[in-house]
């Protein structure tokens, strides 16, 4: 079958790690995500990033183009990073996979001037509880008095262009941040001094506004995933799809649809799926898989394009009958080979676990 030839052609395929962005309000989560999308586009290549439903995929080649000398692409065999577009710990904590966090890794954004704030603490508690590895983006370095902005540069190259006074001011803030992390039980340091990212938190000075440090942030996320998550990424990429519902949305011409982050396997048009609903799990058949149409004109009705299949990790909109009672945060599973009742039982079990947490 098709599936066999694909998996045979791609035996060691690893899935893309899923990245969430958390942090206190106004510390720059949205700007950071916009910057990552924008600078990847500026790199110029077609397909530099792919806009998914609810997520943005940044391939390894794009990261290595942006990171220049920071990254040797041959050091990596993970395909890139998938950023969930909805920042904030509310979405992080409601989006689960098998009882754990949907995201494999996280970026905790902290305004360097503002330091730890209530939602920073909450985010840290959630990351701790879910055991999610994270890095700290010490954001808004460009607001340091006397800062000489270096658009899109790696942070150490930018630091070379700063006055001693500006660098010292920034360092004071960064050391305070490192102290706050230590108060929370995390030993942290400037990322370039960290050897073991499992026992130490890397702090990456960045500006979401000027793009300084963004190459470093992407490099550190890639390195962290490659080093510590390779085994988890070695899933059966051709197996039955498994995902989490981000949102249930009505779309003209389709009725209720599911915005899903697929974290395992493949989903195809025509597949039978089971999704968690308000009552019993819903069993239905995929009528269409939809992705945002690139460069869609705002006024055109066709905001989406159909695709035949989607592989993890990815964001996708699923159109299917009978989705009105589906719930955001609920699991979605493709039935392929297995018995429908067994998959329903699995979905019921996952829902119960989410409700207990
Ligand atoms: P969110 O609430 O965490 O998503 O924060 P936003 O991304 O909306 O940013 C809050 C404000 O901070 C906005 O006015 C941004 O333009 C500004 N901002 C975000 N990042 C930076 C940065 O790196 N430098 C500067 N100067 N301003 C920033």
mmCIF file of C-alpha atoms and ligand atoms in Angstrom:
data_model
loop_
_atom_site.group_PDB
_atom_site.id
_atom_site.type_symbol
_atom_site.label_atom_id
_atom_site.label_comp_id
_atom_site.label_asym_id
_atom_site.label_seq_id
_atom_site.Cartn_x
_atom_site.Cartn_y
_atom_site.Cartn_z
ATOM 1 C CA UNK A 1 0.000 0.000 0.000
ATOM 2 C CA UNK A 2 0.847 3.642 -0.152
ATOM 3 C CA UNK A 3 1.619 3.739 3.558
ATOM 4 C CA UNK A 4 4.141 0.928 3.371
ATOM 5 C CA UNK A 5 6.046 2.466 0.478
ATOM 6 C CA UNK A 6 6.192 5.806 2.276
ATOM 7 C CA UNK A 7 7.458 4.415 5.537
ATOM 8 C CA UNK A 8 9.955 2.225 3.692
ATOM 9 C CA UNK A 9 11.222 5.287 1.844
ATOM 10 C CA UNK A 10 11.597 7.219 5.062
ATOM 11 C CA UNK A 11 12.612 4.704 7.718
ATOM 12 C CA UNK A 12 14.292 6.966 10.253
ATOM 13 C CA UNK A 13 11.847 9.844 9.924
ATOM 14 C CA UNK A 14 11.526 11.954 13.061
ATOM 15 C CA UNK A 15 8.626 14.193 13.811
ATOM 16 C CA UNK A 16 8.836 17.933 14.369
ATOM 17 C CA UNK A 17 8.992 19.055 18.006
ATOM 18 C CA UNK A 18 6.041 21.225 19.078
ATOM 19 C CA UNK A 19 7.008 24.529 20.730
ATOM 20 C CA UNK A 20 4.780 26.704 22.938
ATOM 21 C CA UNK A 21 5.447 30.323 23.924
ATOM 22 C CA UNK A 22 4.505 31.388 27.458
ATOM 23 C CA UNK A 23 4.997 34.421 29.663
ATOM 24 C CA UNK A 24 3.448 37.422 31.372
ATOM 25 C CA UNK A 25 1.096 39.690 29.436
ATOM 26 C CA UNK A 26 2.915 42.364 27.374
ATOM 27 C CA UNK A 27 6.306 40.703 27.757
ATOM 28 C CA UNK A 28 6.332 40.114 23.990
ATOM 29 C CA UNK A 29 4.980 36.629 23.176
ATOM 30 C CA UNK A 30 2.957 37.734 20.156
ATOM 31 C CA UNK A 31 5.724 39.973 18.837
ATOM 32 C CA UNK A 32 8.218 37.129 19.198
ATOM 33 C CA UNK A 33 6.041 34.727 17.207
ATOM 34 C CA UNK A 34 5.466 37.414 14.565
ATOM 35 C CA UNK A 35 9.171 38.030 14.383
ATOM 36 C CA UNK A 36 9.979 34.349 13.916
ATOM 37 C CA UNK A 37 7.405 34.159 11.113
ATOM 38 C CA UNK A 38 8.524 37.468 9.597
ATOM 39 C CA UNK A 39 12.256 36.888 9.642
ATOM 40 C CA UNK A 40 11.851 33.410 8.243
ATOM 41 C CA UNK A 41 9.905 34.939 5.360
ATOM 42 C CA UNK A 42 12.608 37.581 4.896
ATOM 43 C CA UNK A 43 15.153 34.849 4.370
ATOM 44 C CA UNK A 44 13.457 34.843 1.011
ATOM 45 C CA UNK A 45 13.181 31.223 0.077
ATOM 46 C CA UNK A 46 9.828 29.916 -0.984
ATOM 47 C CA UNK A 47 8.646 27.511 1.672
ATOM 48 C CA UNK A 48 10.885 29.142 4.269
ATOM 49 C CA UNK A 49 8.031 28.708 6.693
ATOM 50 C CA UNK A 50 4.663 27.063 6.351
ATOM 51 C CA UNK A 51 1.598 28.560 7.906
ATOM 52 C CA UNK A 52 -0.567 25.800 9.330
ATOM 53 C CA UNK A 53 -3.900 26.074 11.055
ATOM 54 C CA UNK A 54 -3.000 27.292 14.551
ATOM 55 C CA UNK A 55 0.726 26.747 14.097
ATOM 56 C CA UNK A 56 3.791 27.777 12.108
ATOM 57 C CA UNK A 57 6.382 25.311 10.846
ATOM 58 C CA UNK A 58 9.974 26.529 10.575
ATOM 59 C CA UNK A 59 12.112 23.973 8.726
ATOM 60 C CA UNK A 60 15.700 23.192 9.678
ATOM 61 C CA UNK A 61 17.059 24.790 6.466
ATOM 62 C CA UNK A 62 15.404 28.078 7.362
ATOM 63 C CA UNK A 63 16.737 27.960 10.910
ATOM 64 C CA UNK A 64 20.209 27.267 9.606
ATOM 65 C CA UNK A 65 19.945 30.116 7.052
ATOM 66 C CA UNK A 66 18.890 32.500 9.811
ATOM 67 C CA UNK A 67 21.412 31.253 12.325
ATOM 68 C CA UNK A 68 24.376 31.369 9.960
ATOM 69 C CA UNK A 69 27.512 30.208 11.751
ATOM 70 C CA UNK A 70 25.564 29.243 14.889
ATOM 71 C CA UNK A 71 24.143 26.155 13.221
ATOM 72 C CA UNK A 72 25.682 23.375 11.232
ATOM 73 C CA UNK A 73 22.611 21.731 9.673
ATOM 74 C CA UNK A 74 24.400 18.381 9.488
ATOM 75 C CA UNK A 75 24.352 18.306 13.322
ATOM 76 C CA UNK A 76 20.596 17.865 13.187
ATOM 77 C CA UNK A 77 18.209 15.296 11.866
ATOM 78 C CA UNK A 78 15.001 16.715 13.285
ATOM 79 C CA UNK A 79 13.005 18.396 10.503
ATOM 80 C CA UNK A 80 12.564 21.783 12.218
ATOM 81 C CA UNK A 81 10.220 23.300 14.798
ATOM 82 C CA UNK A 82 6.442 23.724 14.933
ATOM 83 C CA UNK A 83 5.357 26.790 16.925
ATOM 84 C CA UNK A 84 1.830 26.867 18.322
ATOM 85 C CA UNK A 85 0.447 30.277 17.305
ATOM 86 C CA UNK A 86 -1.706 30.885 20.364
ATOM 87 C CA UNK A 87 0.705 32.071 23.055
ATOM 88 C CA UNK A 88 0.029 32.017 26.762
ATOM 89 C CA UNK A 89 -0.248 29.456 29.484
ATOM 90 C CA UNK A 90 -3.986 29.145 29.247
ATOM 91 C CA UNK A 91 -3.701 27.434 25.880
ATOM 92 C CA UNK A 92 -0.626 25.580 27.086
ATOM 93 C CA UNK A 93 -2.353 24.063 30.091
ATOM 94 C CA UNK A 94 -5.603 23.214 28.324
ATOM 95 C CA UNK A 95 -3.827 21.524 25.422
ATOM 96 C CA UNK A 96 -2.835 18.078 26.493
ATOM 97 C CA UNK A 97 -1.621 14.961 24.846
ATOM 98 C CA UNK A 98 -2.012 11.728 26.745
ATOM 99 C CA UNK A 99 -2.275 13.664 29.971
ATOM 100 C CA UNK A 100 1.036 15.514 29.442
ATOM 101 C CA UNK A 101 1.614 18.836 27.744
ATOM 102 C CA UNK A 102 0.905 19.032 24.035
ATOM 103 C CA UNK A 103 4.059 21.073 23.533
ATOM 104 C CA UNK A 104 7.357 19.205 23.660
ATOM 105 C CA UNK A 105 9.333 22.304 24.611
ATOM 106 C CA UNK A 106 8.539 25.861 25.630
ATOM 107 C CA UNK A 107 9.905 29.379 25.406
ATOM 108 C CA UNK A 108 9.304 31.440 28.529
ATOM 109 C CA UNK A 109 9.313 35.091 27.490
ATOM 110 C CA UNK A 110 10.377 37.565 30.182
ATOM 111 C CA UNK A 111 10.736 41.318 29.672
ATOM 112 C CA UNK A 112 14.323 42.035 30.865
ATOM 113 C CA UNK A 113 13.280 45.313 32.477
ATOM 114 C CA UNK A 114 10.157 44.006 34.113
ATOM 115 C CA UNK A 115 11.551 40.689 35.315
ATOM 116 C CA UNK A 116 9.439 38.024 36.971
ATOM 117 C CA UNK A 117 5.730 38.858 37.158
ATOM 118 C CA UNK A 118 2.740 36.843 38.436
ATOM 119 C CA UNK A 119 2.082 35.121 35.110
ATOM 120 C CA UNK A 120 5.780 34.339 34.729
ATOM 121 C CA UNK A 121 5.582 32.472 38.030
ATOM 122 C CA UNK A 122 2.398 30.689 36.990
ATOM 123 C CA UNK A 123 3.967 29.653 33.701
ATOM 124 C CA UNK A 124 7.025 28.284 35.531
ATOM 125 C CA UNK A 125 4.820 26.293 37.886
ATOM 126 C CA UNK A 126 2.999 24.738 34.925
ATOM 127 C CA UNK A 127 6.258 23.945 33.132
ATOM 128 C CA UNK A 128 7.586 22.338 36.286
ATOM 129 C CA UNK A 129 4.443 20.304 36.860
ATOM 130 C CA UNK A 130 4.315 19.015 33.280
ATOM 131 C CA UNK A 131 8.076 18.446 33.181
ATOM 132 C CA UNK A 132 8.352 20.472 29.986
ATOM 133 C CA UNK A 133 11.906 21.522 29.074
ATOM 134 C CA UNK A 134 12.160 25.241 28.400
ATOM 135 C CA UNK A 135 14.464 28.119 27.586
ATOM 136 C CA UNK A 136 14.045 31.702 28.721
ATOM 137 C CA UNK A 137 13.866 34.447 26.097
ATOM 138 C CA UNK A 138 15.026 37.555 27.964
ATOM 139 C CA UNK A 139 13.153 39.948 25.713
ATOM 140 C CA UNK A 140 13.332 43.658 24.861
ATOM 141 C CA UNK A 141 17.126 43.965 25.157
ATOM 142 C CA UNK A 142 16.801 46.872 22.682
ATOM 143 C CA UNK A 143 15.150 48.981 25.405
ATOM 144 C CA UNK A 144 18.396 49.033 27.400
ATOM 145 C CA UNK A 145 19.475 52.703 27.652
ATOM 146 C CA UNK A 146 22.126 53.469 25.032
ATOM 147 C CA UNK A 147 21.406 50.309 23.016
ATOM 148 C CA UNK A 148 22.733 50.235 19.460
ATOM 149 C CA UNK A 149 20.311 47.956 17.580
ATOM 150 C CA UNK A 150 21.717 45.252 15.287
ATOM 151 C CA UNK A 151 18.769 44.021 13.235
ATOM 152 C CA UNK A 152 18.495 40.227 13.150
ATOM 153 C CA UNK A 153 22.032 39.567 14.451
ATOM 154 C CA UNK A 154 23.087 36.779 16.804
ATOM 155 C CA UNK A 155 23.236 38.248 20.315
ATOM 156 C CA UNK A 156 26.981 37.990 20.863
ATOM 157 C CA UNK A 157 27.657 39.813 17.614
ATOM 158 C CA UNK A 158 25.252 42.508 18.775
ATOM 159 C CA UNK A 159 26.916 42.710 22.196
ATOM 160 C CA UNK A 160 30.245 43.471 20.507
ATOM 161 C CA UNK A 161 28.631 46.617 19.100
ATOM 162 C CA UNK A 162 27.311 47.863 22.455
ATOM 163 C CA UNK A 163 28.985 50.331 24.790
ATOM 164 C CA UNK A 164 30.280 48.907 28.080
ATOM 165 C CA UNK A 165 27.648 50.930 29.827
ATOM 166 C CA UNK A 166 24.765 49.429 27.815
ATOM 167 C CA UNK A 167 26.167 45.930 28.178
ATOM 168 C CA UNK A 168 26.555 46.358 31.938
ATOM 169 C CA UNK A 169 23.012 47.614 32.297
ATOM 170 C CA UNK A 170 21.698 44.651 30.364
ATOM 171 C CA UNK A 171 23.814 42.247 32.421
ATOM 172 C CA UNK A 172 22.389 43.641 35.652
ATOM 173 C CA UNK A 173 18.895 42.789 34.434
ATOM 174 C CA UNK A 174 19.965 39.389 33.174
ATOM 175 C CA UNK A 175 21.606 38.484 36.487
ATOM 176 C CA UNK A 176 18.479 39.504 38.300
ATOM 177 C CA UNK A 177 16.486 37.199 36.042
ATOM 178 C CA UNK A 178 18.929 34.357 36.636
ATOM 179 C CA UNK A 179 18.496 34.996 40.374
ATOM 180 C CA UNK A 180 14.697 34.831 40.073
ATOM 181 C CA UNK A 181 14.948 31.527 38.229
ATOM 182 C CA UNK A 182 17.203 30.199 40.917
ATOM 183 C CA UNK A 183 14.619 31.282 43.509
ATOM 184 C CA UNK A 184 12.213 28.994 41.666
ATOM 185 C CA UNK A 185 14.637 26.105 41.963
ATOM 186 C CA UNK A 186 16.163 26.301 38.485
ATOM 187 C CA UNK A 187 19.827 26.810 37.990
ATOM 188 C CA UNK A 188 20.099 29.103 34.995
ATOM 189 C CA UNK A 189 22.815 30.880 33.042
ATOM 190 C CA UNK A 190 23.507 32.667 29.776
ATOM 191 C CA UNK A 191 22.766 30.001 27.213
ATOM 192 C CA UNK A 192 26.310 29.958 25.822
ATOM 193 C CA UNK A 193 27.628 28.878 29.205
ATOM 194 C CA UNK A 194 25.154 26.044 29.617
ATOM 195 C CA UNK A 195 26.576 22.575 28.983
ATOM 196 C CA UNK A 196 23.675 20.467 30.117
ATOM 197 C CA UNK A 197 20.310 21.951 29.200
ATOM 198 C CA UNK A 198 18.533 19.288 31.217
ATOM 199 C CA UNK A 199 19.802 20.479 34.559
ATOM 200 C CA UNK A 200 20.321 24.141 33.605
ATOM 201 C CA UNK A 201 17.994 26.659 32.024
ATOM 202 C CA UNK A 202 19.516 28.601 29.155
ATOM 203 C CA UNK A 203 18.769 32.319 29.112
ATOM 204 C CA UNK A 204 18.783 33.822 25.614
ATOM 205 C CA UNK A 205 18.857 37.637 25.425
ATOM 206 C CA UNK A 206 16.606 38.671 22.509
ATOM 207 C CA UNK A 207 14.652 41.503 21.027
ATOM 208 C CA UNK A 208 11.442 40.470 19.331
ATOM 209 C CA UNK A 209 11.409 43.996 17.913
ATOM 210 C CA UNK A 210 14.848 44.106 16.249
ATOM 211 C CA UNK A 211 15.347 40.347 15.867
ATOM 212 C CA UNK A 212 18.614 40.382 17.815
ATOM 213 C CA UNK A 213 19.114 36.997 19.462
ATOM 214 C CA UNK A 214 16.351 35.285 17.442
ATOM 215 C CA UNK A 215 18.910 33.161 15.546
ATOM 216 C CA UNK A 216 20.274 32.077 18.950
ATOM 217 C CA UNK A 217 16.824 31.253 20.305
ATOM 218 C CA UNK A 218 15.995 29.035 17.323
ATOM 219 C CA UNK A 219 19.395 27.363 17.565
ATOM 220 C CA UNK A 220 18.997 26.624 21.267
ATOM 221 C CA UNK A 221 15.488 25.203 20.734
ATOM 222 C CA UNK A 222 16.783 23.015 17.935
ATOM 223 C CA UNK A 223 19.740 21.847 19.996
ATOM 224 C CA UNK A 224 17.615 21.123 23.045
ATOM 225 C CA UNK A 225 15.170 19.062 20.973
ATOM 226 C CA UNK A 226 17.887 17.214 19.139
ATOM 227 C CA UNK A 227 19.810 16.382 22.265
ATOM 228 C CA UNK A 228 17.026 15.411 24.629
ATOM 229 C CA UNK A 229 13.956 14.623 22.583
ATOM 230 C CA UNK A 230 15.195 12.589 19.686
ATOM 231 C CA UNK A 231 13.795 9.376 21.119
ATOM 232 C CA UNK A 232 10.380 10.932 21.658
ATOM 233 C CA UNK A 233 10.419 12.264 18.100
ATOM 234 C CA UNK A 234 11.114 8.820 16.667
ATOM 235 C CA UNK A 235 7.433 7.952 16.420
ATOM 236 C CA UNK A 236 5.656 5.983 13.749
ATOM 237 C CA UNK A 237 5.223 8.934 11.411
ATOM 238 C CA UNK A 238 3.105 6.816 9.070
ATOM 239 C CA UNK A 239 0.812 5.409 11.800
ATOM 240 C CA UNK A 240 -2.780 6.474 12.553
ATOM 241 C CA UNK A 241 -2.996 10.186 13.368
ATOM 242 C CA UNK A 242 -3.362 11.403 16.950
ATOM 243 C CA UNK A 243 -3.963 15.018 17.908
ATOM 244 C CA UNK A 244 -5.561 17.573 20.178
ATOM 245 C CA UNK A 245 -8.411 19.929 19.293
ATOM 246 C CA UNK A 246 -7.340 23.583 19.558
ATOM 247 C CA UNK A 247 -10.738 24.960 18.634
ATOM 248 C CA UNK A 248 -14.127 24.010 17.235
ATOM 249 C CA UNK A 249 -15.160 26.597 14.624
ATOM 250 C CA UNK A 250 -18.035 27.056 12.232
ATOM 251 C CA UNK A 251 -16.839 27.613 8.669
ATOM 252 C CA UNK A 252 -19.059 28.585 5.790
ATOM 253 C CA UNK A 253 -19.771 25.624 3.574
ATOM 254 C CA UNK A 254 -18.369 23.153 6.117
ATOM 255 C CA UNK A 255 -20.363 23.615 9.317
ATOM 256 C CA UNK A 256 -18.512 22.846 12.546
ATOM 257 C CA UNK A 257 -14.813 22.085 11.919
ATOM 258 C CA UNK A 258 -11.908 21.129 14.179
ATOM 259 C CA UNK A 259 -8.644 23.026 14.360
ATOM 260 C CA UNK A 260 -6.261 20.288 15.409
ATOM 261 C CA UNK A 261 -2.601 19.949 16.283
ATOM 262 C CA UNK A 262 -1.561 16.520 15.076
ATOM 263 C CA UNK A 263 1.313 15.220 17.211
ATOM 264 C CA UNK A 264 1.562 11.679 15.961
ATOM 265 C CA UNK A 265 1.010 9.791 12.694
ATOM 266 C CA UNK A 266 -0.974 10.687 9.588
ATOM 267 C CA UNK A 267 -4.532 11.756 8.893
ATOM 268 C CA UNK A 268 -6.037 11.406 5.400
ATOM 269 C CA UNK A 269 -9.193 12.489 3.706
ATOM 270 C CA UNK A 270 -11.818 9.766 4.144
ATOM 271 C CA UNK A 271 -10.294 8.477 7.424
ATOM 272 C CA UNK A 272 -12.616 7.512 10.245
ATOM 273 C CA UNK A 273 -11.816 9.598 13.322
ATOM 274 C CA UNK A 274 -12.909 9.562 16.944
ATOM 275 C CA UNK A 275 -13.030 12.888 18.774
ATOM 276 C CA UNK A 276 -13.908 13.743 22.368
ATOM 277 C CA UNK A 277 -17.373 15.307 22.654
ATOM 278 C CA UNK A 278 -19.610 16.700 25.367
ATOM 279 C CA UNK A 279 -21.268 13.317 25.682
ATOM 280 C CA UNK A 280 -19.908 10.140 24.192
ATOM 281 C CA UNK A 281 -16.906 10.333 21.812
ATOM 282 C CA UNK A 282 -17.973 11.268 18.275
ATOM 283 C CA UNK A 283 -17.195 8.867 15.436
ATOM 284 C CA UNK A 284 -17.129 10.492 12.016
ATOM 285 C CA UNK A 285 -15.362 10.522 8.668
ATOM 286 C CA UNK A 286 -12.921 13.210 7.437
ATOM 287 C CA UNK A 287 -14.580 15.047 4.578
ATOM 288 C CA UNK A 288 -11.768 17.546 3.985
ATOM 289 C CA UNK A 289 -8.383 18.509 5.414
ATOM 290 C CA UNK A 290 -7.786 22.228 5.135
ATOM 291 C CA UNK A 291 -4.741 24.477 5.355
ATOM 292 C CA UNK A 292 -4.601 28.267 5.055
ATOM 293 C CA UNK A 293 -4.251 29.287 1.419
ATOM 294 C CA UNK A 294 -0.905 31.070 1.045
ATOM 295 C CA UNK A 295 -1.336 34.768 0.258
ATOM 296 C CA UNK A 296 -5.109 34.445 0.269
ATOM 297 C CA UNK A 297 -6.800 37.711 -0.572
ATOM 298 C CA UNK A 298 -8.827 38.883 2.367
ATOM 299 C CA UNK A 299 -11.951 39.288 0.300
ATOM 300 C CA UNK A 300 -11.915 35.926 -1.392
ATOM 301 C CA UNK A 301 -14.112 33.267 0.121
ATOM 302 C CA UNK A 302 -11.512 30.551 -0.349
ATOM 303 C CA UNK A 303 -9.353 31.044 2.676
ATOM 304 C CA UNK A 304 -8.382 27.392 2.754
ATOM 305 C CA UNK A 305 -6.945 24.839 0.422
ATOM 306 C CA UNK A 306 -7.580 21.130 0.584
ATOM 307 C CA UNK A 307 -4.800 18.644 1.162
ATOM 308 C CA UNK A 308 -5.018 14.847 0.860
ATOM 309 C CA UNK A 309 -3.076 14.040 3.980
ATOM 310 C CA UNK A 310 -1.261 15.650 6.890
ATOM 311 C CA UNK A 311 1.694 14.276 8.867
ATOM 312 C CA UNK A 312 2.743 15.041 12.424
ATOM 313 C CA UNK A 313 3.606 17.429 13.712
ATOM 314 C CA UNK A 314 1.197 19.829 12.025
ATOM 315 C CA UNK A 315 -1.796 22.056 12.531
ATOM 316 C CA UNK A 316 -4.813 21.289 10.326
ATOM 317 C CA UNK A 317 -8.494 22.061 10.030
ATOM 318 C CA UNK A 318 -10.661 18.946 9.795
ATOM 319 C CA UNK A 319 -14.077 19.196 8.183
ATOM 320 C CA UNK A 320 -16.388 16.288 8.971
ATOM 321 C CA UNK A 321 -20.070 15.737 9.760
ATOM 322 C CA UNK A 322 -21.402 15.769 13.337
ATOM 323 C CA UNK A 323 -18.725 17.901 15.007
ATOM 324 C CA UNK A 324 -21.054 20.314 16.820
ATOM 325 C CA UNK A 325 -20.540 18.636 20.193
ATOM 326 C CA UNK A 326 -16.735 18.335 19.865
ATOM 327 C CA UNK A 327 -14.704 20.126 22.551
ATOM 328 C CA UNK A 328 -11.523 22.147 22.452
ATOM 329 C CA UNK A 329 -8.758 20.397 24.343
ATOM 330 C CA UNK A 330 -10.211 16.980 23.479
ATOM 331 C CA UNK A 331 -8.234 14.192 21.825
ATOM 332 C CA UNK A 332 -8.706 13.173 18.166
ATOM 333 C CA UNK A 333 -7.679 9.753 16.902
ATOM 334 C CA UNK A 334 -7.683 8.207 13.450
ATOM 335 C CA UNK A 335 -9.101 4.684 13.283
ATOM 336 C CA UNK A 336 -6.999 2.557 10.963
ATOM 337 C CA UNK A 337 -6.953 -1.155 11.411
ATOM 338 C CA UNK A 338 -8.034 -0.950 15.072
ATOM 339 C CA UNK A 339 -11.534 -1.531 16.081
ATOM 340 C CA UNK A 340 -13.655 1.640 16.473
ATOM 341 C CA UNK A 341 -14.784 0.641 19.964
ATOM 342 C CA UNK A 342 -11.199 0.271 21.176
ATOM 343 C CA UNK A 343 -10.338 3.754 19.893
ATOM 344 C CA UNK A 344 -13.511 5.168 21.483
ATOM 345 C CA UNK A 345 -12.510 3.618 24.797
ATOM 346 C CA UNK A 346 -9.054 5.180 24.482
ATOM 347 C CA UNK A 347 -10.526 8.630 23.758
ATOM 348 C CA UNK A 348 -12.921 8.277 26.699
ATOM 349 C CA UNK A 349 -10.000 7.389 28.962
ATOM 350 C CA UNK A 350 -7.960 10.384 27.764
ATOM 351 C CA UNK A 351 -10.903 12.725 28.325
ATOM 352 C CA UNK A 352 -11.400 11.454 31.851
ATOM 353 C CA UNK A 353 -7.720 12.064 32.573
ATOM 354 C CA UNK A 354 -7.903 15.628 31.234
ATOM 355 C CA UNK A 355 -10.953 16.366 33.383
ATOM 356 C CA UNK A 356 -9.313 15.007 36.510
ATOM 357 C CA UNK A 357 -6.160 17.146 36.096
HETATM 358 P P1 LIG B 1 2.249 39.623 24.755
HETATM 359 O O1 LIG B 1 1.098 40.135 25.545
HETATM 360 O O2 LIG B 1 3.207 38.851 25.594
HETATM 361 O O3 LIG B 1 1.846 38.856 23.515
HETATM 362 O O4 LIG B 1 3.087 40.911 24.288
HETATM 363 P P2 LIG B 1 3.137 41.641 22.869
HETATM 364 O O5 LIG B 1 3.863 40.851 21.880
HETATM 365 O O6 LIG B 1 1.761 42.079 22.519
HETATM 366 O O7 LIG B 1 4.054 42.903 23.234
HETATM 367 C C1 LIG B 1 3.642 43.889 24.161
HETATM 368 C C2 LIG B 1 4.255 45.234 23.789
HETATM 369 O O8 LIG B 1 5.674 45.168 23.882
HETATM 370 C C3 LIG B 1 3.966 45.644 22.366
HETATM 371 O O9 LIG B 1 3.758 47.045 22.345
HETATM 372 C C4 LIG B 1 5.223 45.273 21.613
HETATM 373 O O10 LIG B 1 5.443 46.082 20.486
HETATM 374 C C5 LIG B 1 6.284 45.507 22.654
HETATM 375 N N1 LIG B 1 7.456 44.636 22.450
HETATM 376 C C6 LIG B 1 7.467 43.287 22.339
HETATM 377 N N2 LIG B 1 8.722 42.847 22.186
HETATM 378 C C7 LIG B 1 9.529 43.929 22.184
HETATM 379 C C8 LIG B 1 10.959 44.113 22.070
HETATM 380 O O11 LIG B 1 11.754 43.189 21.924
HETATM 381 N N3 LIG B 1 11.414 45.403 22.138
HETATM 382 C C9 LIG B 1 10.575 46.461 22.296
HETATM 383 N N4 LIG B 1 11.121 47.671 22.345
HETATM 384 N N5 LIG B 1 9.253 46.323 22.423
HETATM 385 C C10 LIG B 1 8.723 45.079 22.367
#
